[in-house]
mmCIF file of C-alpha atoms in Angstrom:
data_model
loop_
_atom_site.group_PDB
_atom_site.id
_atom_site.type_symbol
_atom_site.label_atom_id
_atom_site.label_comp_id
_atom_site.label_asym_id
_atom_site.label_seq_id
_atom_site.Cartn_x
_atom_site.Cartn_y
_atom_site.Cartn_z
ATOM 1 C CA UNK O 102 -10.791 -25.523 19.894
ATOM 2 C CA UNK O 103 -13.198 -26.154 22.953
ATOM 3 C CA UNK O 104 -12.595 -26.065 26.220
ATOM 4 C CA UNK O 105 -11.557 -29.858 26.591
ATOM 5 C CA UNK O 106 -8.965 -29.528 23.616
ATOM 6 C CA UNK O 107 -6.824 -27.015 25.908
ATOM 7 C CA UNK O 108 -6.969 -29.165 29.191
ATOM 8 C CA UNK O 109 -3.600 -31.271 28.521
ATOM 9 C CA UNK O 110 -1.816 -28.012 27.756
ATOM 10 C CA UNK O 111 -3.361 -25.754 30.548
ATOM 11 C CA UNK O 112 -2.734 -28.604 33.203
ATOM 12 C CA UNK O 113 -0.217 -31.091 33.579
ATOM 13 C CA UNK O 114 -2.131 -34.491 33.273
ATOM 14 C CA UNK O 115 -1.430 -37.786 35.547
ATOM 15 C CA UNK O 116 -2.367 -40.235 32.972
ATOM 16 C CA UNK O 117 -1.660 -43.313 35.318
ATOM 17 C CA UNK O 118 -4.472 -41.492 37.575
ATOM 18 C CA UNK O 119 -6.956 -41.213 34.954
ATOM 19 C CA UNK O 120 -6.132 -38.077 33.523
ATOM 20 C CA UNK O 121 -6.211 -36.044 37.221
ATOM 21 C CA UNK O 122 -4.863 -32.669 36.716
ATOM 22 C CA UNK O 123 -1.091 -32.498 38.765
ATOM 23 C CA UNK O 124 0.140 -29.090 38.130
ATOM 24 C CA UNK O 125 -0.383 -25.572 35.898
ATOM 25 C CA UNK O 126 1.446 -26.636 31.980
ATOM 26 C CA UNK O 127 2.097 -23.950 29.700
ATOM 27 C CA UNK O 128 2.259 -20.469 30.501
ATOM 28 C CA UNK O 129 1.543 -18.782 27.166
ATOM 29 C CA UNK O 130 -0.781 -19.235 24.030
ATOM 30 C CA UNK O 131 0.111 -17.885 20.391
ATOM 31 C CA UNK O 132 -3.060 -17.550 18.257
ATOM 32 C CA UNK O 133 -2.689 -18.290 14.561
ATOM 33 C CA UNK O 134 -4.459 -19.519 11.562
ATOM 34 C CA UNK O 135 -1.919 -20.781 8.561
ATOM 35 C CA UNK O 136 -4.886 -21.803 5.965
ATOM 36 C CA UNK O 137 -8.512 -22.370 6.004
ATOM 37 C CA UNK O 138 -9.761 -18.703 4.509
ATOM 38 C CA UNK O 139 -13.172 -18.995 2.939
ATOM 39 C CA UNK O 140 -11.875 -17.693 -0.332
ATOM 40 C CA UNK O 141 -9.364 -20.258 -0.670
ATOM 41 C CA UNK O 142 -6.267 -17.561 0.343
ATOM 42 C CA UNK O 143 -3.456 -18.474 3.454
ATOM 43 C CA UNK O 144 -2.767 -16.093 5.810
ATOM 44 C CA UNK O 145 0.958 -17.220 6.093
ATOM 45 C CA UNK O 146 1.412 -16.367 2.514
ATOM 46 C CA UNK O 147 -0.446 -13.574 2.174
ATOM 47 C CA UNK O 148 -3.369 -14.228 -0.294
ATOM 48 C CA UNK O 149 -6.045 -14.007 2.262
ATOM 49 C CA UNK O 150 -8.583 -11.168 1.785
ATOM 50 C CA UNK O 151 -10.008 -8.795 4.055
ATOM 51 C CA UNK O 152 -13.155 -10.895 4.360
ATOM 52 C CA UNK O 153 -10.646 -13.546 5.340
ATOM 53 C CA UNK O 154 -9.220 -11.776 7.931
ATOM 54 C CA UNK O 155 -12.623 -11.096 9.607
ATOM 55 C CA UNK O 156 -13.921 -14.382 9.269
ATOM 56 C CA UNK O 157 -10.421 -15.377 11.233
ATOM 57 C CA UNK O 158 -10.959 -12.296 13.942
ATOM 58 C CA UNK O 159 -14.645 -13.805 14.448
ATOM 59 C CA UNK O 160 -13.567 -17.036 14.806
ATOM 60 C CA UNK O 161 -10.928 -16.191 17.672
ATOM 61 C CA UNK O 162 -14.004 -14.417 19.666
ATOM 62 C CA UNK O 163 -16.795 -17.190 19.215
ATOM 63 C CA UNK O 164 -18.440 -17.356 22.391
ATOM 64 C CA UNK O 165 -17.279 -20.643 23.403
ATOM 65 C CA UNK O 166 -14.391 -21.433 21.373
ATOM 66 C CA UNK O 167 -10.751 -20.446 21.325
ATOM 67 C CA UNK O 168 -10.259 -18.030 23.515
ATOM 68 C CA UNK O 169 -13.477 -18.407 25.500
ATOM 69 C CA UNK O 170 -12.388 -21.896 26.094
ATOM 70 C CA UNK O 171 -8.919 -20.811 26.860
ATOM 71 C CA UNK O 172 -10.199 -19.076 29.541
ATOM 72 C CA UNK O 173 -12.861 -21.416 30.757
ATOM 73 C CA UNK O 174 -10.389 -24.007 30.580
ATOM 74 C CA UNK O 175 -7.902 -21.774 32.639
ATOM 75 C CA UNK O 176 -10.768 -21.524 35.360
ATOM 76 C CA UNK O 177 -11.736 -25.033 35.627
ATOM 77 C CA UNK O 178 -8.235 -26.402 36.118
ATOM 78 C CA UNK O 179 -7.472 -23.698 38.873
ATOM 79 C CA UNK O 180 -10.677 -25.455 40.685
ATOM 80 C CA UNK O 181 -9.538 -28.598 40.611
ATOM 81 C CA UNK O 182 -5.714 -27.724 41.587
ATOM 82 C CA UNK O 183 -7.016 -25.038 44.204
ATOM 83 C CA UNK O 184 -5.067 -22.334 42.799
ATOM 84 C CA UNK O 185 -7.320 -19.426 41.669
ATOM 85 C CA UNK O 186 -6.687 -16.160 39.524
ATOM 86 C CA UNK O 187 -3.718 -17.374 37.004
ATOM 87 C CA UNK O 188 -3.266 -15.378 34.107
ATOM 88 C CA UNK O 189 -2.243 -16.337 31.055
ATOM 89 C CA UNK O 190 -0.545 -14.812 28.254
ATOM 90 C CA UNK O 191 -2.194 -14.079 24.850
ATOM 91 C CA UNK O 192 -0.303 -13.389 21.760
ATOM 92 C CA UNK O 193 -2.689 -12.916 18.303
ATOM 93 C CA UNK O 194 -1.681 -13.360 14.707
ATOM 94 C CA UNK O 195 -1.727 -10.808 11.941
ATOM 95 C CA UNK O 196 -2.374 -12.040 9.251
ATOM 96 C CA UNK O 197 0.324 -11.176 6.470
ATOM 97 C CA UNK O 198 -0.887 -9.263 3.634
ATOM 98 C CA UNK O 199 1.745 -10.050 0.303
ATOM 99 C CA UNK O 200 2.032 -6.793 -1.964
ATOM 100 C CA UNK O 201 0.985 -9.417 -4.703
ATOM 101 C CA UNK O 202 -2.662 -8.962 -3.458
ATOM 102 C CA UNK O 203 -4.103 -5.916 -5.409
ATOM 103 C CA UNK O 204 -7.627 -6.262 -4.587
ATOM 104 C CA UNK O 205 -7.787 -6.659 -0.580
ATOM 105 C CA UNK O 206 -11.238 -5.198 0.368
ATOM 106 C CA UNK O 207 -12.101 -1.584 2.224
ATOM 107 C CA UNK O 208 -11.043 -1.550 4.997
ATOM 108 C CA UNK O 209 -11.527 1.847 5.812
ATOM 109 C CA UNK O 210 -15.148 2.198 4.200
ATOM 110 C CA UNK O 211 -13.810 4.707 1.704
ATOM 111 C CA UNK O 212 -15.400 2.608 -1.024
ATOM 112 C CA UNK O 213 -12.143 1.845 -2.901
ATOM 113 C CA UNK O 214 -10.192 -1.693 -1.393
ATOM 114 C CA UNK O 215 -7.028 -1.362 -0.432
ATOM 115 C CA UNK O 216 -3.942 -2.699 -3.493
ATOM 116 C CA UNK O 217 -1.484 -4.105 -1.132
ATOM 117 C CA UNK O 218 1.377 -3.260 -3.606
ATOM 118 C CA UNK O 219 0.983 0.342 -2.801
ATOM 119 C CA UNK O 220 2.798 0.047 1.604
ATOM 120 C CA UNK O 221 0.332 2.692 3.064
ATOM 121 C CA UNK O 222 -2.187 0.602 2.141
ATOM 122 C CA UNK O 223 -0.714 -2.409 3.745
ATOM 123 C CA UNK O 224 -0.039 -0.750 6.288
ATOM 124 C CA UNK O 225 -3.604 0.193 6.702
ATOM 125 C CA UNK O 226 -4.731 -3.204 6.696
ATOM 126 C CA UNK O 227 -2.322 -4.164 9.554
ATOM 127 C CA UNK O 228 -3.577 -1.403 11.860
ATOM 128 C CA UNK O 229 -6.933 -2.552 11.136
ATOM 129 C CA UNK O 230 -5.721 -6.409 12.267
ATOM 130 C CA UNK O 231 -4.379 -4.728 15.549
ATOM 131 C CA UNK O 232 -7.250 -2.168 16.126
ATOM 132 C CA UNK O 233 -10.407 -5.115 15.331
ATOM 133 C CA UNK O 234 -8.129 -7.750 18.193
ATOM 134 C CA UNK O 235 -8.173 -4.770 20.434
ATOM 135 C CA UNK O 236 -12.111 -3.500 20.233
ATOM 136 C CA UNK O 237 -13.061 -7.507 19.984
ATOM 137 C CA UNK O 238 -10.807 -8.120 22.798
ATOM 138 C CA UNK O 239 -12.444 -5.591 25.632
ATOM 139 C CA UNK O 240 -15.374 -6.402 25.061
ATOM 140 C CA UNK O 241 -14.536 -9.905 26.207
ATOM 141 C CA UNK O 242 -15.202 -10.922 29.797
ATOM 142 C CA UNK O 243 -11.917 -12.790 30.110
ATOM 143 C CA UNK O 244 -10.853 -13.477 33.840
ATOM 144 C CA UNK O 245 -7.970 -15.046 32.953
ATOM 145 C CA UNK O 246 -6.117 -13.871 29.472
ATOM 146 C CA UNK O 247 -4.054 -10.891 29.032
ATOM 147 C CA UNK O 248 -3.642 -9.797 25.682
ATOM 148 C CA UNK O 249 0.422 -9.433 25.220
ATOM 149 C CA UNK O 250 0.703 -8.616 21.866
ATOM 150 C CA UNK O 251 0.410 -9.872 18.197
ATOM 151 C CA UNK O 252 2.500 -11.904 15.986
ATOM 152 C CA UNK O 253 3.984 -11.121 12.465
ATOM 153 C CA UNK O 254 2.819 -14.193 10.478
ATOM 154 C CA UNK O 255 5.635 -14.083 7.476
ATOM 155 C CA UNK O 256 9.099 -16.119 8.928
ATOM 156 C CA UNK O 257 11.510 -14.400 6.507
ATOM 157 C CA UNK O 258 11.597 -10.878 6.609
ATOM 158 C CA UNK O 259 13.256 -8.472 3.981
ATOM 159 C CA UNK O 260 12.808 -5.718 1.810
ATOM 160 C CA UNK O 261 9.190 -3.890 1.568
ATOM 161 C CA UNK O 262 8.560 -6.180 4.561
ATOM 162 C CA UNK O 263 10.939 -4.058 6.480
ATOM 163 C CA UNK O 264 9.612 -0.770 6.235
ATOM 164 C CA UNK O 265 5.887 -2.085 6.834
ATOM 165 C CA UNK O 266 7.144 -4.321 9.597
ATOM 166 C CA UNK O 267 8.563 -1.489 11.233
ATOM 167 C CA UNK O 268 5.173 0.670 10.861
ATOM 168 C CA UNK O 269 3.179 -2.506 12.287
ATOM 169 C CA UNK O 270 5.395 -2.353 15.585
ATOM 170 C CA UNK O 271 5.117 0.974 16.580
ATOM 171 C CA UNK O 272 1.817 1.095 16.220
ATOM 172 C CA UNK O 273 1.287 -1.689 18.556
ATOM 173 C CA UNK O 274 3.699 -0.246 20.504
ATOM 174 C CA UNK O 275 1.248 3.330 20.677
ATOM 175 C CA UNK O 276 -0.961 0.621 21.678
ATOM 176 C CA UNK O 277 0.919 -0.626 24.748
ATOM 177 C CA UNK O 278 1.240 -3.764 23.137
ATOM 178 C CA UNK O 279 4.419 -6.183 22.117
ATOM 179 C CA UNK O 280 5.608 -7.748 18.764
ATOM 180 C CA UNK O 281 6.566 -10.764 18.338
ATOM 181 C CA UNK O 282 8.156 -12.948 15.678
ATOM 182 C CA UNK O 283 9.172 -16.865 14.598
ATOM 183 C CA UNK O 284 11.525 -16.843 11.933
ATOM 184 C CA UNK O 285 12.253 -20.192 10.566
ATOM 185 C CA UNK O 286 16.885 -21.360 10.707
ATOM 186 C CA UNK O 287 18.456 -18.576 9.458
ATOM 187 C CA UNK O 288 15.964 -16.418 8.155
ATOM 188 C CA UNK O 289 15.918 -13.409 6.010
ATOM 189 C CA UNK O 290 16.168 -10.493 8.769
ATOM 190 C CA UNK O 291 16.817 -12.463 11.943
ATOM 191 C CA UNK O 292 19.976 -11.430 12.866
ATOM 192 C CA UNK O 293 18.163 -7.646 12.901
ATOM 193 C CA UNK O 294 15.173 -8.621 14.828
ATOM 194 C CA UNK O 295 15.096 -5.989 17.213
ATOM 195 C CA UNK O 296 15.778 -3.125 14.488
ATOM 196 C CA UNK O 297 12.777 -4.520 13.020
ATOM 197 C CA UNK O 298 10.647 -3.654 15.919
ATOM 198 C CA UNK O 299 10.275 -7.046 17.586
ATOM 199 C CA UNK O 300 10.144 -7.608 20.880
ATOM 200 C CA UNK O 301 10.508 -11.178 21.453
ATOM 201 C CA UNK O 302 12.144 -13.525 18.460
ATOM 202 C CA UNK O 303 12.404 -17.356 18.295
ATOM 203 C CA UNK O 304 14.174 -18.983 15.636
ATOM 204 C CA UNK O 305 12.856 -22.549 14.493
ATOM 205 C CA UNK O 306 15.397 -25.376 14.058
ATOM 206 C CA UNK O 307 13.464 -26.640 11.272
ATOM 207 C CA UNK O 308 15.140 -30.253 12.548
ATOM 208 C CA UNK O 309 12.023 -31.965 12.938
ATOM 209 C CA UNK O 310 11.262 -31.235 9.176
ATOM 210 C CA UNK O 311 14.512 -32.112 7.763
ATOM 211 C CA UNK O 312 15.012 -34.727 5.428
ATOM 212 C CA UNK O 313 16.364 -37.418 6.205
ATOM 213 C CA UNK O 314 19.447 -39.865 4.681
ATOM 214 C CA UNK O 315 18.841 -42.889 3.295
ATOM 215 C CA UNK O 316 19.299 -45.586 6.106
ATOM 216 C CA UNK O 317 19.073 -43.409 9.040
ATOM 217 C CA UNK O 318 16.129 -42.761 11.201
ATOM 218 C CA UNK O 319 16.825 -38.919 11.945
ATOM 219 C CA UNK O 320 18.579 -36.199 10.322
ATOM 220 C CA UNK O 321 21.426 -34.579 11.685
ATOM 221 C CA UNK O 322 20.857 -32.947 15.175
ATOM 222 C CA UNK O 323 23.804 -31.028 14.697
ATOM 223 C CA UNK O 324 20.754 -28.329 13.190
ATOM 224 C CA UNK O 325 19.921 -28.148 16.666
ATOM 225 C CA UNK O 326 23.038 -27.291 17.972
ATOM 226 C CA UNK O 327 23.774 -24.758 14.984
ATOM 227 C CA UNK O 328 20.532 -23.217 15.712
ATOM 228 C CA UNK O 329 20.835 -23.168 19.650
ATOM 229 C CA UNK O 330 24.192 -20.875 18.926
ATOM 230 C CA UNK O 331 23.023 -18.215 16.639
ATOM 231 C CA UNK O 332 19.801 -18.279 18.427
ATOM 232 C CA UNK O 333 22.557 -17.490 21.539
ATOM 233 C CA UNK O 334 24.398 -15.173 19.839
ATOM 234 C CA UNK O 335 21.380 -13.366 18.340
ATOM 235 C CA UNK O 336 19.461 -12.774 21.923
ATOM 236 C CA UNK O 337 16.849 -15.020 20.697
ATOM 237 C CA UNK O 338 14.590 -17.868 21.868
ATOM 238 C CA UNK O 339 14.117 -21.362 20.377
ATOM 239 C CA UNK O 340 11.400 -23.428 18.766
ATOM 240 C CA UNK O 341 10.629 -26.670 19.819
ATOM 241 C CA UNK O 342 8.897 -28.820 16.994
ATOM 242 C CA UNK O 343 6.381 -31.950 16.859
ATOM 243 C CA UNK O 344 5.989 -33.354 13.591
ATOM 244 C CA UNK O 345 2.067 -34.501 12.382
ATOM 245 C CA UNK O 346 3.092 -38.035 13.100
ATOM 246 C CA UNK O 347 4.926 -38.040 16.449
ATOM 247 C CA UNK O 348 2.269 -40.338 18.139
ATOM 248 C CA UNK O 349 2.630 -42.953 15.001
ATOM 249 C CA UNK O 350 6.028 -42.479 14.075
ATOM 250 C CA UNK O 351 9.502 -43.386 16.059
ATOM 251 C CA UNK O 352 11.263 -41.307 14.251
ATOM 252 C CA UNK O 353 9.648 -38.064 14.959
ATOM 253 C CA UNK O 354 9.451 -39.379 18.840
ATOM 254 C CA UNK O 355 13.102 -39.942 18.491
ATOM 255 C CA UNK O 356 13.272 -36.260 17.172
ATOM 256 C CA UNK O 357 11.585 -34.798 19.775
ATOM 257 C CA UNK O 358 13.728 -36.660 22.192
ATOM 258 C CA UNK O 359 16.329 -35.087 21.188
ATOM 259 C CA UNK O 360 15.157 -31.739 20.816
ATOM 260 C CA UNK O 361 14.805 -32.010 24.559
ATOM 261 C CA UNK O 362 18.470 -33.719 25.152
ATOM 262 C CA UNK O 363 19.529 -30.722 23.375
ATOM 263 C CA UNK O 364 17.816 -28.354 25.396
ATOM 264 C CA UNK O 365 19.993 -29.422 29.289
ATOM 265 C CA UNK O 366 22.863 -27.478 30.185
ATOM 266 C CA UNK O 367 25.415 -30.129 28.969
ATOM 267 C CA UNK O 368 24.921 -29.244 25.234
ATOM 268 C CA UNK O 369 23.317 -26.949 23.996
ATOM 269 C CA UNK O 370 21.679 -25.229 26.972
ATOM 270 C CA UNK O 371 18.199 -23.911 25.886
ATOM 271 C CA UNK O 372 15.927 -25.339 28.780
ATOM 272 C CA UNK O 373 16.982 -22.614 31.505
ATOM 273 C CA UNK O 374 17.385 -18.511 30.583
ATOM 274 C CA UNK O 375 15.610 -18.948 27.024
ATOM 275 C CA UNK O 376 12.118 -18.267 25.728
ATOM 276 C CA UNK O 377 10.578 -21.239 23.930
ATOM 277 C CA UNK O 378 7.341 -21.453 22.029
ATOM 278 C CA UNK O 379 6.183 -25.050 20.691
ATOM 279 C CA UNK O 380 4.649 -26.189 16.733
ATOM 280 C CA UNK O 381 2.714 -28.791 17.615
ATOM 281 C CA UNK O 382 1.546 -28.863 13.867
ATOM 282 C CA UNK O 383 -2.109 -28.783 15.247
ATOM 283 C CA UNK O 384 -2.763 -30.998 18.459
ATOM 284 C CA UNK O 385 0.390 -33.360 18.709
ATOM 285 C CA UNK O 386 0.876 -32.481 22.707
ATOM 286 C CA UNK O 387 -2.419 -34.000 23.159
ATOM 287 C CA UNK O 388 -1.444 -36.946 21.274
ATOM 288 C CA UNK O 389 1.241 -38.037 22.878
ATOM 289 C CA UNK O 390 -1.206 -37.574 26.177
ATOM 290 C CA UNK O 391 -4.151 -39.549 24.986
ATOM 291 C CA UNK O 392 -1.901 -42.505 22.973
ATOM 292 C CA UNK O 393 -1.723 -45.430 24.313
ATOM 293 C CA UNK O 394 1.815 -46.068 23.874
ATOM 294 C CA UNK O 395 3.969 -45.681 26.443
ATOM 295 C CA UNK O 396 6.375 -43.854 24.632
ATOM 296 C CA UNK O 397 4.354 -41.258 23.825
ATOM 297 C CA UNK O 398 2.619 -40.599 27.307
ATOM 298 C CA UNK O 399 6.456 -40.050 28.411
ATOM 299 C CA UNK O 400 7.831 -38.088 26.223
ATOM 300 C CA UNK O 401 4.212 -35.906 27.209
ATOM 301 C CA UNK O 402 5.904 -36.136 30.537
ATOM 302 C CA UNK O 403 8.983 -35.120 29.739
ATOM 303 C CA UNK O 404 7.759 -31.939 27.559
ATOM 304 C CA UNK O 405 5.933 -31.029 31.458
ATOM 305 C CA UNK O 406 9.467 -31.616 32.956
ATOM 306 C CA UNK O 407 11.381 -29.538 30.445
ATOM 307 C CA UNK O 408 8.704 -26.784 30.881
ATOM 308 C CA UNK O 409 9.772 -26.859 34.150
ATOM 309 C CA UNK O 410 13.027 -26.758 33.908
ATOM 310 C CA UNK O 411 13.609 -30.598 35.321
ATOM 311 C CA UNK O 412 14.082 -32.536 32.146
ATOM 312 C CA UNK O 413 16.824 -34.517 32.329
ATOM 313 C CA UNK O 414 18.776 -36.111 29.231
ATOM 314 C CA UNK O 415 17.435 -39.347 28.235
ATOM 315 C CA UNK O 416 20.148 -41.949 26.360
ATOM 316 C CA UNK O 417 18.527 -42.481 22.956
ATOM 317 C CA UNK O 418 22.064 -45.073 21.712
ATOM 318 C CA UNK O 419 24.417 -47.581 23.100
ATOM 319 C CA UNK O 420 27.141 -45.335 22.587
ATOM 320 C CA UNK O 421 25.308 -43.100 25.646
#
């Protein structure tokens, strides 16, 4: 991403006044690469390689991408809104290593690469993740990022995972650093989140992703309700989801609209006293900015409002 890519996220965006920056957006940025290793391996999966994981390190540190622009773009916007010095959060992926992958790479320049089916070596390779963020990191001259913590990539967590999850924690936790997780509904091991090590969870709905029944237009929100209570119960946060297509398609605009309806105090009460993060899928925020479709540049609106805690429910049927 370059600096301009960030701008509709950093700032809230008057698009009737040609785009003039209103007000500060989101408050928090989660790094993270599902695909595109140079060997052909994912890194939610697992079958990423070492070189994998520091062609994705290098790419988060490029000079005037990502980050960089993160924090250029951070800069700017506090110019033109006359509000200097914010700080953001920063929360990096590690990359998952599967215990399928016996021929990792040396990470430790012992000349023998790492077989991720034996856990110290995993193990290894995840301190190395942590260890290559934190060197890259300070050597950055980022005015305004704060490196929070790192993200477990895997969303379903359970046996090996456990013990090696556990390790990964409290070494970022030696490190001053926090843990953070995004299980997807219902998950293996997110009811235990916080024996796990984690120090922030947010469980995914899924319900943008759902299939749907023949002759409706949405699935059954009722995920999002499910979802909102053992998210309640649990002590954790909640996902909000764009689809690829919710600039194109009414459906997933109708999804998202109620993903927000959801979120008031009146059902299922996730918009006030509940962390969120947001999929976007890759730049569907921006989207709904840029579109010209009404629609969209609303519902762009009303993903500011909810992110400040103003949103109020929208009717999306007669029978509202």
């Amino acid at each position: 991403w370059q600096q301009h890519d960030f701008l509709p996220y950093v700032a809230y965006l008057d698009k009737a006044a040609g785009g003039v920056p209103r007000d500060w957006f989101y408050d928090a940025w989660l790094f993270l690469m599902f695909g595109g290793a140079p060997t052909g391996g994912d890194y939610i999966n697992g079958s990423a390689k070492f070189s994998d994981w520091q062609f994705y390190v290098d790419q988060l540190f490029m000079p005037d991408r990502n980050l960089a622009a993160l924090d250029g773009c951070i800069e700017a916007v506090g110019q033109r809104l006359k509000s200097p010095g914010r700080v953001s959060r920063v929360i990096i992926m590690i990359p998952y290593l599967s215990p399928q992958t016996r021929d990792f790479g040396d990470v430790d320049g012992d000349g023998q690469p790492e077989n991720a089916a034996v856990d110290a070596d995993r193990i290894k390779a995840f301190r190395w993740a942590v260890d290559a963020i934190r060197t890259r990191w300070a050597q950055q001259p980022y005015r305004h990022l704060k490196l929070d913590g790192c993200y477990w990539m895997n969303e379903g967590i359970g046996g090996r995972d456990e013990a090696v999850g556990r390790a990964t924690g409290q070494y970022l936790h030696e490190q001053g650093l926090n843990f953070h997780w995004i299980p997807w509904f219902s998950a293996p091991g997110f009811e235990k989140w916080r024996e796990l090590g984690f120090d922030l969870a947010i469980m995914q709905p899924n319900y943008a992703f759902m299939s749907v029944p023949v002759g409706a237009v949405v699935a059954d929100e009722d995920r999002l309700t499910r979802n909102a209570n053992l998210a309640r119960e649990g002590g954790l946060g909640v996902e909000m989801e764009l689809d690829y297509a919710t600039d194109t398609d009414p459906g997933n605009r109708l999804e998202l609209q109620l993903y927000l309806n959801h979120g008031v105090a009146e059902l299922d009460g996730y918009m006030h006293g509940c962390a969120r993060a947001y999929y976007q899928s890759y730049d569907s925020v921006a989207k709904l900015y840029a579109s010209d479709n009404p629609e969209c540049n609303r519902l762009y609106d009303d993903l500011y409002r909810f992110h400040k805690g103003t949103y109020r429910r929208r009717p999306v049927s007669l029978a509202e």
